[in-house]
Amino acid sequence: MSDNPTNAAVAEEDTARVEKEAARRAEPGGLGQLLRSGAGHNLGLVLALALLAVIGIATGGERFASVDNVMTILRLSAVIGVVSIGMTFVITGGGIDLSVGALVALSSIWCTTVATQTMANDIHWIIIVTTALLVGAGAGLINGLLIAYGGVVPFIATLAMMASARGLAEIISARKTQIVSVPGFTDAFSREILGISVLIWIFAIVAVIGWVLLNRTTFGRRTLAIGGNPEASRLAGINVRRHTVLLYVLVGVCCGIAAVMLISRTTTGSATHGQLYELDAIAAVVIGGTLLSGGRGNIIGTVFGVLIFMTLTNVFVLNNLSISAQAFTKGLIIIAAVLLQKRFSRQPGS
Amino acid sequence: MTQTPEPSPDGPAARADGGDALLQMTGIVKRFPGVLALGGVDLDVRAGEVHCLLGQNGAGKSTLIKVLSASYQPDEGEIRWEGEPVRLTTPVAAMKRGISTIYQELDLVPGLTVTENVFLGHELATAGFSRRAEATQRVRAILARLGHSEVDPNRLVGDLSPAGQQIVSMARALSHDTRLLILDEPSAVLDQEEVDNLFRVVRGLTAEGVAIIYISHRLEEIRQIGDRITVLKDGRTVATGLSVAETPTSELITLMTGREIEYVFPERPATRPSQDAAPVLEASGLSGDRFHDVDLRVHAGEIVGLAGLVGSGRSEILETIYGARRSTTGTVTINGRRLRGGSVRAAVAAGVGLAPEERKSQGLLLDQAVYRNVTISSLGRFSKASFLDSGAERRAAEELTRSLDVRPAGVDRPVRNLSGGNQQKVVLARWLLRDCKVLLLDEPTRGVDVGARSEIYNLVRRLADEGVAVVVVSSEVEEVLGLSDRVLVISEGAVVHEGPATEIDESKVLDLVMEGEVA
Ligand SMILES: Nc1ncnc2c1ncn2[C@@H]1O[C@H](COP(=O)(O)OP(=O)(O)OP(=O)(O)O)[C@@H](O)[C@H]1O
Ligand SMILES: [Mg+2]
């Protein structure tokens, strides 16, 4: 069997192919080195966004390049953006949260129920906000406890939460959309500050806090450590379980914030809010350069990831292209981004 | 597809004239981004010899053999195999020539069995169906040849001890038709008996004409097994083809380090901590999975060594004190206060630190910068209201890594890119930086070069002099005896001897260990 004559030829061909591969890998390109770094990755994302903008201007002209349109893109980005910042932390810490969309729905419906059942138009908007944050945090706490102390893998625990939270939201709302008409609330969140919507401000603030938290605090450092090597982190004296719980509470709180923003944008609470947010957020985080296996996180990348997807949607809408075409292109972008990352972050050898 | 190893037609002839080089590497250059790992290395290896490769941590030894085994492609240079220039493009191509490598970081799949690991990549199969019985048979035969018939071919590799895994790696190398066997610090995870066993196998192989490249930081091993030596320094060959018999150790050290190092242990302080004083660390009647009824008392300023074979339960004792494992019976107290069992947090809060044995899985954050690895256990010290002062972190890490001679200098590169010995120094630095009352060191000098070793000994002694209670586990009896004040000999999970380090010698320790084994 071993002296099959074609074997040698195949081996030869194989060798040649692998040789090329090896040569390609070994080349110490300056560009590759740059793109491997976090800053370089962000630069790549800026270029991608710029490219999209050029396409937008070319096809949509004034309609794309207007201040109004840019504000629209940002306003639409804000809600999913806040969720994605939370998701960045969980993924950096080596986990995943599939329940974010359901949590947004549950928080939103919980708030509007509180608002309508008290039958008081004079309910203070702070109560609505607090309710949303508490619901998000509570659900996140359950996720975290199940994962850190119950030993349930994140994928399963949050998958279960995704089903249950959405179901609970439907029960509470009896599948009806609830309209909010609390004057103080509407005033507070549909205002503009310096000509920029409050929603965009919230996104910006959450992003800045997220960046500082991840890059400048012990919390962030521990998140990176746990995502990179949980066993080593435990032996280094980090309370890995408690930290894991905190990460899921954090993303839960982000979902609460997103719910408030969504209520204000749509003036409704609904069990159908936040559909597929989990996928959009994960996609934004991953193309943003955060390692899906944990240990490396990039908040700025996530922000750009969100903006890229939203701009894409905008360009498609302006050109009257279908949602299906949008979804298809989104998929291509995710694959392209991940392949590029692999290409440049490959370790020689091992 | 079947892959019966085919003896190459010119094999026996080439082996017969032993004087000619089997392998010649000339002018090998390998660059990593920002680092010149190899700057023109020459090496020639003859059939049937044990060629030792020496050099400090980060000198380029592992990189050179990775070039040879084709995990890396060299940027420049020529490799000749039996006089013919060759290009080794893939690990498989190198393997086909008969080059087998046992890497410094073992590369086994923990979830597969011993047999599956041995034949990984060249499975015995007919039309895609694996011939399990035959594979198991062959693995049994190879294990027997290695003197380890007790290893069960059907066990999961993840369940084996590090030494056991080393044996599986050897078996994998021998499952090929090997002409050149490369061993990168094989003895680091082995104890004396295992090393002797390894040497027996190596001698058997060289008698068959197999060439060996042997890397180790233990110079006395080179004396025992080596024929010729090549010394690397900063990615260059500084001496090649030295005869082991004719080169004194001091000259080797000077060649490696470029300076003269007295390979001695730091002096013990004149006044011993009184044994009557209250101990800082006290474990009494401690039992766990692999050890029982261990009593251990360590005073402030004292270094206590645990000697014994690999697998005798020493690491488990340390990990239990540290709370990383649960004890079945017994208590641990720090300064008289009882520690909650099974809680690393409690131990750390009480001032206990553990530098673990398995640096890659238990110690390092591979993708994080050096300084972050050093400070991760002392973040409190570098933060105000949770905000980190990374400048201060870098300065502290820089100071420590400089004194441990971590190369290349610079605390911002990811630990993954450091050589094995330098990674070990980084883990150690983490625990030297933390203000511990009790420091547990598991194999602190594994894979560390001679120069840095004496540096580590000095640092540990200095910490003890500052009042830290230190426990050291090491498979090198000489190290335990030289560094510690008091020694506990552990055998089969029990303390078989306890006494001052100065009142016992190496052979006595080995006797005690063996007796325990028999008893
Ligand atoms: N993948 C990599 N990327 C960047 N630098 C690397 C990489 N691998 C090794 N190096 C660098 O190359 C040099 C040589 O490393 P190598 O692992 O060959 O040392 P070594 O002689 O085997 O040391 P040790 O005795 O500690 O195992 C070191 O400076 C190391 O930091
Ligand atoms: Mg090495």
GROMACS .gro file of C-alpha atoms in nm, chain B residues 97-451:
model
  355
  447ARG     CA    1   1.331   1.222   0.698
  448GLY     CA    2   1.333   1.067   1.043
  449ILE     CA    3   1.347   1.383   1.253
  450SER     CA    4   1.135   1.346   1.566
  451THR     CA    5   1.097   1.620   1.821
  452ILE     CA    6   0.987   1.632   2.180
  453TYR     CA    7   0.903   1.995   2.241
  454GLN     CA    8   0.969   2.188   2.558
  455GLU     CA    9   0.599   2.253   2.596
  456LEU     CA   10   0.442   1.916   2.559
  457ASP     CA   11   0.205   1.907   2.267
  458LEU     CA   12  -0.036   1.627   2.341
  459VAL     CA   13  -0.413   1.618   2.314
  460PRO     CA   14  -0.541   1.568   2.668
  461GLY     CA   15  -0.880   1.431   2.561
  462LEU     CA   16  -0.733   1.146   2.359
  463THR     CA   17  -0.590   0.819   2.486
  464VAL     CA   18  -0.222   0.734   2.501
  465THR     CA   19  -0.248   0.522   2.187
  466GLU     CA   20  -0.439   0.784   1.997
  467ASN     CA   21  -0.180   1.044   2.086
  468VAL     CA   22   0.110   0.826   1.986
  469PHE     CA   23  -0.033   0.765   1.641
  470LEU     CA   24  -0.189   1.107   1.598
  471GLY     CA   25  -0.136   1.212   1.237
  472HIS     CA   26  -0.013   0.872   1.127
  473GLU     CA   27  -0.292   0.648   1.246
  474LEU     CA   28  -0.284   0.283   1.167
  475ALA     CA   29  -0.588   0.235   0.952
  476THR     CA   30  -0.730   0.033   0.670
  477ALA     CA   31  -0.964   0.222   0.439
  478GLY     CA   32  -1.026   0.476   0.708
  479PHE     CA   33  -1.101   0.225   0.982
  480SER     CA   34  -0.847   0.237   1.257
  481ARG     CA   35  -0.678  -0.085   1.351
  482ARG     CA   36  -0.708  -0.034   1.722
  483ALA     CA   37  -0.588  -0.365   1.852
  484GLU     CA   38  -0.271  -0.343   1.647
  485ALA     CA   39  -0.210   0.017   1.751
  486THR     CA   40  -0.251  -0.070   2.117
  487GLN     CA   41  -0.012  -0.362   2.073
  488ARG     CA   42   0.252  -0.141   1.913
  489VAL     CA   43   0.216   0.122   2.183
  490ARG     CA   44   0.256  -0.145   2.451
  491ALA     CA   45   0.576  -0.260   2.284
  492ILE     CA   46   0.713   0.095   2.264
  493LEU     CA   47   0.624   0.166   2.625
  494ALA     CA   48   0.796  -0.151   2.732
  495ARG     CA   49   1.105  -0.044   2.540
  496LEU     CA   50   1.090   0.282   2.732
  497GLY     CA   51   1.069   0.088   3.058
  498HIS     CA   52   0.717   0.203   3.131
  499SER     CA   53   0.494  -0.095   3.078
  500GLU     CA   54   0.280   0.034   3.363
  501VAL     CA   55   0.136   0.312   3.148
  502ASP     CA   56  -0.203   0.201   3.017
  503PRO     CA   57  -0.234   0.270   2.643
  504ASN     CA   58  -0.607   0.327   2.687
  505ARG     CA   59  -0.583   0.598   2.949
  506LEU     CA   60  -0.658   0.956   2.867
  507VAL     CA   61  -0.340   1.159   2.840
  508GLY     CA   62  -0.498   1.440   3.041
  509ASP     CA   63  -0.512   1.207   3.342
  510LEU     CA   64  -0.139   1.136   3.336
  511SER     CA   65   0.122   1.319   3.542
  512PRO     CA   66   0.363   1.551   3.360
  513ALA     CA   67   0.624   1.276   3.371
  514GLY     CA   68   0.373   1.032   3.226
  515GLN     CA   69   0.295   1.274   2.947
  516GLN     CA   70   0.665   1.308   2.875
  517ILE     CA   71   0.679   0.932   2.828
  518VAL     CA   72   0.390   0.947   2.583
  519SER     CA   73   0.580   1.211   2.385
  520MET     CA   74   0.881   0.982   2.376
  521ALA     CA   75   0.663   0.695   2.261
  522ARG     CA   76   0.527   0.914   1.986
  523ALA     CA   77   0.878   0.998   1.869
  524LEU     CA   78   0.975   0.632   1.870
  525SER     CA   79   0.666   0.529   1.677
  526HIS     CA   80   0.834   0.678   1.371
  527ASP     CA   81   1.144   0.546   1.208
  528THR     CA   82   1.362   0.798   1.385
  529ARG     CA   83   1.710   0.898   1.268
  530LEU     CA   84   1.742   1.213   1.473
  531LEU     CA   85   1.562   1.263   1.802
  532ILE     CA   86   1.541   1.611   1.946
  533LEU     CA   87   1.476   1.648   2.317
  534ASP     CA   88   1.402   2.002   2.436
  535GLU     CA   89   1.450   2.010   2.813
  536PRO     CA   90   1.305   1.665   2.866
  537SER     CA   91   1.437   1.636   3.218
  538ALA     CA   92   1.259   1.948   3.344
  539VAL     CA   93   0.952   1.748   3.441
  540LEU     CA   94   1.137   1.435   3.549
  541ASP     CA   95   1.292   1.328   3.876
  542GLN     CA   96   1.625   1.154   3.918
  543GLU     CA   97   1.500   0.803   3.861
  544GLU     CA   98   1.306   0.905   3.553
  545VAL     CA   99   1.608   1.085   3.416
  546ASP     CA  100   1.819   0.772   3.459
  547ASN     CA  101   1.553   0.581   3.274
  548LEU     CA  102   1.552   0.839   2.997
  549PHE     CA  103   1.929   0.812   2.965
  550ARG     CA  104   1.905   0.437   2.934
  551VAL     CA  105   1.665   0.478   2.643
  552VAL     CA  106   1.888   0.742   2.486
  553ARG     CA  107   2.193   0.516   2.505
  554GLY     CA  108   1.996   0.236   2.347
  555LEU     CA  109   1.902   0.465   2.060
  556THR     CA  110   2.252   0.596   1.998
  557ALA     CA  111   2.381   0.240   1.991
  558GLU     CA  112   2.141   0.186   1.700
  559GLY     CA  113   2.293   0.487   1.524
  560VAL     CA  114   2.021   0.739   1.606
  561ALA     CA  115   2.150   1.091   1.662
  562ILE     CA  116   2.022   1.289   1.958
  563ILE     CA  117   2.004   1.662   2.012
  564TYR     CA  118   1.971   1.720   2.383
  565ILE     CA  119   1.878   2.050   2.546
  566SER     CA  120   1.901   2.099   2.920
  567HIS     CA  121   1.995   2.360   3.175
  568ARG     CA  122   2.129   2.096   3.413
  569LEU     CA  123   2.495   2.082   3.335
  570GLU     CA  124   2.560   1.768   3.535
  571GLU     CA  125   2.326   1.585   3.296
  572ILE     CA  126   2.530   1.700   3.001
  573ARG     CA  127   2.831   1.540   3.166
  574GLN     CA  128   2.648   1.212   3.204
  575ILE     CA  129   2.495   1.174   2.862
  576GLY     CA  130   2.655   1.415   2.616
  577ASP     CA  131   2.924   1.356   2.355
  578ARG     CA  132   2.965   1.700   2.199
  579ILE     CA  133   2.835   2.045   2.277
  580THR     CA  134   2.723   2.348   2.084
  581VAL     CA  135   2.674   2.669   2.279
  582LEU     CA  136   2.435   2.941   2.168
  583LYS     CA  137   2.439   3.294   2.298
  584ASP     CA  138   2.195   3.563   2.190
  585GLY     CA  139   2.101   3.370   1.878
  586ARG     CA  140   2.458   3.299   1.764
  587THR     CA  141   2.683   2.998   1.788
  588VAL     CA  142   2.970   3.082   2.020
  589ALA     CA  143   3.124   2.738   2.026
  590THR     CA  144   3.049   2.420   1.839
  591GLY     CA  145   3.166   2.063   1.851
  592LEU     CA  146   3.320   2.094   2.198
  593SER     CA  147   3.395   1.760   2.349
  594VAL     CA  148   3.207   1.703   2.671
  595ALA     CA  149   3.493   1.518   2.830
  596GLU     CA  150   3.744   1.796   2.767
  597THR     CA  151   3.544   2.106   2.850
  598PRO     CA  152   3.518   2.211   3.213
  599THR     CA  153   3.182   2.326   3.341
  600SER     CA  154   3.316   2.668   3.432
  601GLU     CA  155   3.417   2.725   3.072
  602LEU     CA  156   3.069   2.627   2.953
  603ILE     CA  157   2.910   2.873   3.192
  604THR     CA  158   3.141   3.149   3.077
  605LEU     CA  159   3.061   3.070   2.714
  606MET     CA  160   2.688   3.074   2.779
  607THR     CA  161   2.665   3.380   2.995
  608GLY     CA  162   2.971   3.577   2.890
  609ARG     CA  163   3.065   3.614   3.256
  610GLU     CA  164   3.178   3.399   3.541
  611ILE     CA  165   2.913   3.276   3.775
  612GLU     CA  166   2.975   3.103   4.097
  613TYR     CA  167   2.717   2.836   4.108
  614VAL     CA  168   2.658   2.844   4.481
  615PHE     CA  169   2.363   2.884   4.707
  616PRO     CA  170   2.318   3.199   4.913
  617GLU     CA  171   2.447   3.185   5.266
  618ARG     CA  172   2.206   3.098   5.540
  619PRO     CA  173   2.168   3.365   5.806
  620ALA     CA  174   2.385   3.320   6.114
  621THR     CA  175   2.094   3.307   6.352
  622ARG     CA  176   1.832   3.049   6.280
  623PRO     CA  177   1.471   3.126   6.349
  624SER     CA  178   1.395   2.949   6.675
  625GLN     CA  179   1.195   2.633   6.633
  626ASP     CA  180   1.009   2.710   6.955
  627ALA     CA  181   0.862   3.034   6.829
  628ALA     CA  182   0.512   3.028   6.690
  629PRO     CA  183   0.521   2.927   6.324
  630VAL     CA  184   0.372   3.148   6.054
  631LEU     CA  185   0.241   2.853   5.858
  632GLU     CA  186   0.126   2.544   6.033
  633ALA     CA  187  -0.040   2.248   5.868
  634SER     CA  188  -0.134   1.965   6.093
  635GLY     CA  189  -0.268   1.624   6.008
  636LEU     CA  190  -0.330   1.741   5.655
  637SER     CA  191  -0.456   1.472   5.419
  638GLY     CA  192  -0.577   1.482   5.064
  639ASP     CA  193  -0.610   1.262   4.759
  640ARG     CA  194  -0.243   1.186   4.720
  641PHE     CA  195  -0.096   1.253   5.066
  642HIS     CA  196  -0.183   1.184   5.426
  643ASP     CA  197  -0.114   1.312   5.775
  644VAL     CA  198   0.132   1.580   5.676
  645ASP     CA  199   0.254   1.809   5.953
  646LEU     CA  200   0.438   2.115   5.834
  647ARG     CA  201   0.559   2.413   6.033
  648VAL     CA  202   0.733   2.709   5.878
  649HIS     CA  203   0.859   3.006   6.077
  650ALA     CA  204   0.913   3.359   5.964
  651GLY     CA  205   1.245   3.384   5.783
  652GLU     CA  206   1.270   3.014   5.724
  653ILE     CA  207   1.294   2.822   5.399
  654VAL     CA  208   1.156   2.470   5.419
  655GLY     CA  209   1.219   2.232   5.132
  656LEU     CA  210   1.006   1.937   5.028
  657ALA     CA  211   1.212   1.668   4.859
  658GLY     CA  212   1.071   1.363   4.690
  659LEU     CA  213   0.984   1.204   4.360
  660VAL     CA  214   0.762   1.360   4.102
  661GLY     CA  215   0.412   1.239   4.186
  662SER     CA  216   0.490   1.186   4.554
  663GLY     CA  217   0.224   1.440   4.645
  664ARG     CA  218   0.439   1.749   4.707
  665SER     CA  219   0.257   1.974   4.462
  666GLU     CA  220  -0.075   1.855   4.601
  667ILE     CA  221   0.035   1.952   4.950
  668LEU     CA  222   0.117   2.303   4.836
  669GLU     CA  223  -0.204   2.335   4.639
  670THR     CA  224  -0.406   2.218   4.938
  671ILE     CA  225  -0.244   2.471   5.169
  672TYR     CA  226  -0.322   2.732   4.908
  673GLY     CA  227  -0.685   2.626   4.897
  674ALA     CA  228  -0.676   2.522   4.534
  675ARG     CA  229  -0.760   2.169   4.647
  676ARG     CA  230  -0.974   2.050   4.932
  677SER     CA  231  -0.822   1.854   5.216
  678THR     CA  232  -1.000   1.550   5.353
  679THR     CA  233  -0.872   1.602   5.706
  680GLY     CA  234  -0.643   1.840   5.888
  681THR     CA  235  -0.608   2.213   5.930
  682VAL     CA  236  -0.393   2.496   5.800
  683THR     CA  237  -0.327   2.800   6.015
  684ILE     CA  238  -0.152   3.123   5.928
  685ASN     CA  239  -0.016   3.307   6.232
  686GLY     CA  240  -0.243   3.097   6.450
  687ARG     CA  241  -0.557   3.176   6.255
  688ARG     CA  242  -0.724   2.887   6.086
  689LEU     CA  243  -0.768   2.908   5.709
  690ARG     CA  244  -1.096   2.816   5.549
  691GLY     CA  245  -1.023   2.504   5.343
  692GLY     CA  246  -1.066   2.496   4.968
  693SER     CA  247  -1.063   2.872   4.921
  694VAL     CA  248  -0.784   3.039   4.730
  695ARG     CA  249  -0.936   3.374   4.819
  696ALA     CA  250  -0.903   3.305   5.189
  697ALA     CA  251  -0.543   3.193   5.148
  698VAL     CA  252  -0.452   3.496   4.940
  699ALA     CA  253  -0.623   3.727   5.187
  700ALA     CA  254  -0.418   3.569   5.464
  701GLY     CA  255  -0.099   3.643   5.271
  702VAL     CA  256  -0.023   3.309   5.106
  703GLY     CA  257   0.120   3.296   4.755
  704LEU     CA  258   0.175   2.997   4.527
  705ALA     CA  259   0.395   2.992   4.219
  706PRO     CA  260   0.247   2.686   4.047
  707GLU     CA  261   0.427   2.407   3.871
  708GLU     CA  262   0.239   2.409   3.542
  709ARG     CA  263   0.319   2.756   3.422
  710LYS     CA  264   0.129   2.750   3.098
  711SER     CA  265  -0.205   2.625   3.223
  712GLN     CA  266  -0.192   2.742   3.581
  713GLY     CA  267   0.019   3.051   3.572
  714LEU     CA  268   0.033   3.255   3.259
  715LEU     CA  269  -0.198   3.484   3.073
  716LEU     CA  270  -0.022   3.410   2.745
  717ASP     CA  271  -0.167   3.690   2.536
  718GLN     CA  272  -0.117   3.957   2.799
  719ALA     CA  273   0.190   4.175   2.832
  720VAL     CA  274   0.467   4.074   3.071
  721TYR     CA  275   0.391   4.350   3.319
  722ARG     CA  276   0.026   4.250   3.341
  723ASN     CA  277   0.126   3.896   3.420
  724VAL     CA  278   0.355   4.018   3.694
  725THR     CA  279   0.105   4.250   3.860
  726ILE     CA  280  -0.216   4.049   3.830
  727SER     CA  281  -0.195   3.927   4.189
  728SER     CA  282  -0.107   4.267   4.332
  729LEU     CA  283  -0.348   4.492   4.146
  730GLY     CA  284  -0.460   4.646   4.472
  731ARG     CA  285  -0.117   4.789   4.518
  732PHE     CA  286  -0.122   4.962   4.182
  733SER     CA  287  -0.471   5.106   4.192
  734LYS     CA  288  -0.652   5.389   4.359
  735ALA     CA  289  -1.027   5.347   4.380
  736SER     CA  290  -0.999   5.067   4.124
  737PHE     CA  291  -0.815   5.286   3.874
  738LEU     CA  292  -0.488   5.133   3.767
  739ASP     CA  293  -0.164   5.324   3.753
  740SER     CA  294  -0.006   5.134   3.468
  741GLY     CA  295   0.308   5.346   3.487
  742ALA     CA  296   0.373   5.222   3.837
  743GLU     CA  297   0.288   4.869   3.727
  744ARG     CA  298   0.541   4.885   3.446
  745ARG     CA  299   0.812   5.025   3.670
  746ALA     CA  300   0.767   4.756   3.933
  747ALA     CA  301   0.758   4.481   3.671
  748GLU     CA  302   1.060   4.625   3.497
  749GLU     CA  303   1.265   4.628   3.814
  750LEU     CA  304   1.181   4.270   3.899
  751THR     CA  305   1.219   4.126   3.553
  752ARG     CA  306   1.553   4.300   3.522
  753SER     CA  307   1.681   4.147   3.840
  754LEU     CA  308   1.561   3.805   3.720
  755ASP     CA  309   1.726   3.873   3.385
  756VAL     CA  310   1.414   3.818   3.172
  757ARG     CA  311   1.515   3.844   2.809
  758PRO     CA  312   1.445   4.025   2.593
  759ALA     CA  313   1.396   4.315   2.831
  760GLY     CA  314   1.080   4.519   2.797
  761VAL     CA  315   0.758   4.449   2.979
  762ASP     CA  316   0.511   4.524   2.701
  763ARG     CA  317   0.553   4.217   2.485
  764PRO     CA  318   0.307   3.932   2.525
  765VAL     CA  319   0.436   3.648   2.739
  766ARG     CA  320   0.361   3.404   2.458
  767ASN     CA  321   0.663   3.535   2.270
  768LEU     CA  322   0.910   3.466   2.550
  769SER     CA  323   1.121   3.154   2.570
  770GLY     CA  324   1.018   2.883   2.815
  771GLY     CA  325   1.262   2.975   3.088
  772ASN     CA  326   1.176   3.340   3.067
  773GLN     CA  327   0.808   3.259   3.103
  774GLN     CA  328   0.892   3.077   3.424
  775LYS     CA  329   1.071   3.382   3.553
  776VAL     CA  330   0.763   3.593   3.483
  777VAL     CA  331   0.539   3.365   3.692
  778LEU     CA  332   0.792   3.375   3.969
  779ALA     CA  333   0.816   3.752   3.951
  780ARG     CA  334   0.442   3.772   4.013
  781TRP     CA  335   0.480   3.608   4.351
  782LEU     CA  336   0.799   3.781   4.444
  783LEU     CA  337   0.625   4.111   4.384
  784ARG     CA  338   0.329   4.033   4.605
  785ASP     CA  339   0.377   4.099   4.972
  786CYS     CA  340   0.333   3.747   5.098
  787LYS     CA  341   0.370   3.620   5.449
  788VAL     CA  342   0.394   3.267   5.319
  789LEU     CA  343   0.539   3.188   4.978
  790LEU     CA  344   0.491   2.844   4.827
  791LEU     CA  345   0.725   2.777   4.535
  792ASP     CA  346   0.663   2.471   4.320
  793GLU     CA  347   0.966   2.391   4.106
  794PRO     CA  348   1.083   2.754   4.098
  795THR     CA  349   1.381   2.695   3.870
  796ARG     CA  350   1.238   2.450   3.623
  797GLY     CA  351   1.382   2.536   3.285
  798VAL     CA  352   1.574   2.835   3.419
  799ASP     CA  353   1.936   2.884   3.314
  800VAL     CA  354   2.233   2.883   3.549
  801GLY     CA  355   2.274   3.257   3.567
   0.00000   0.00000   0.00000
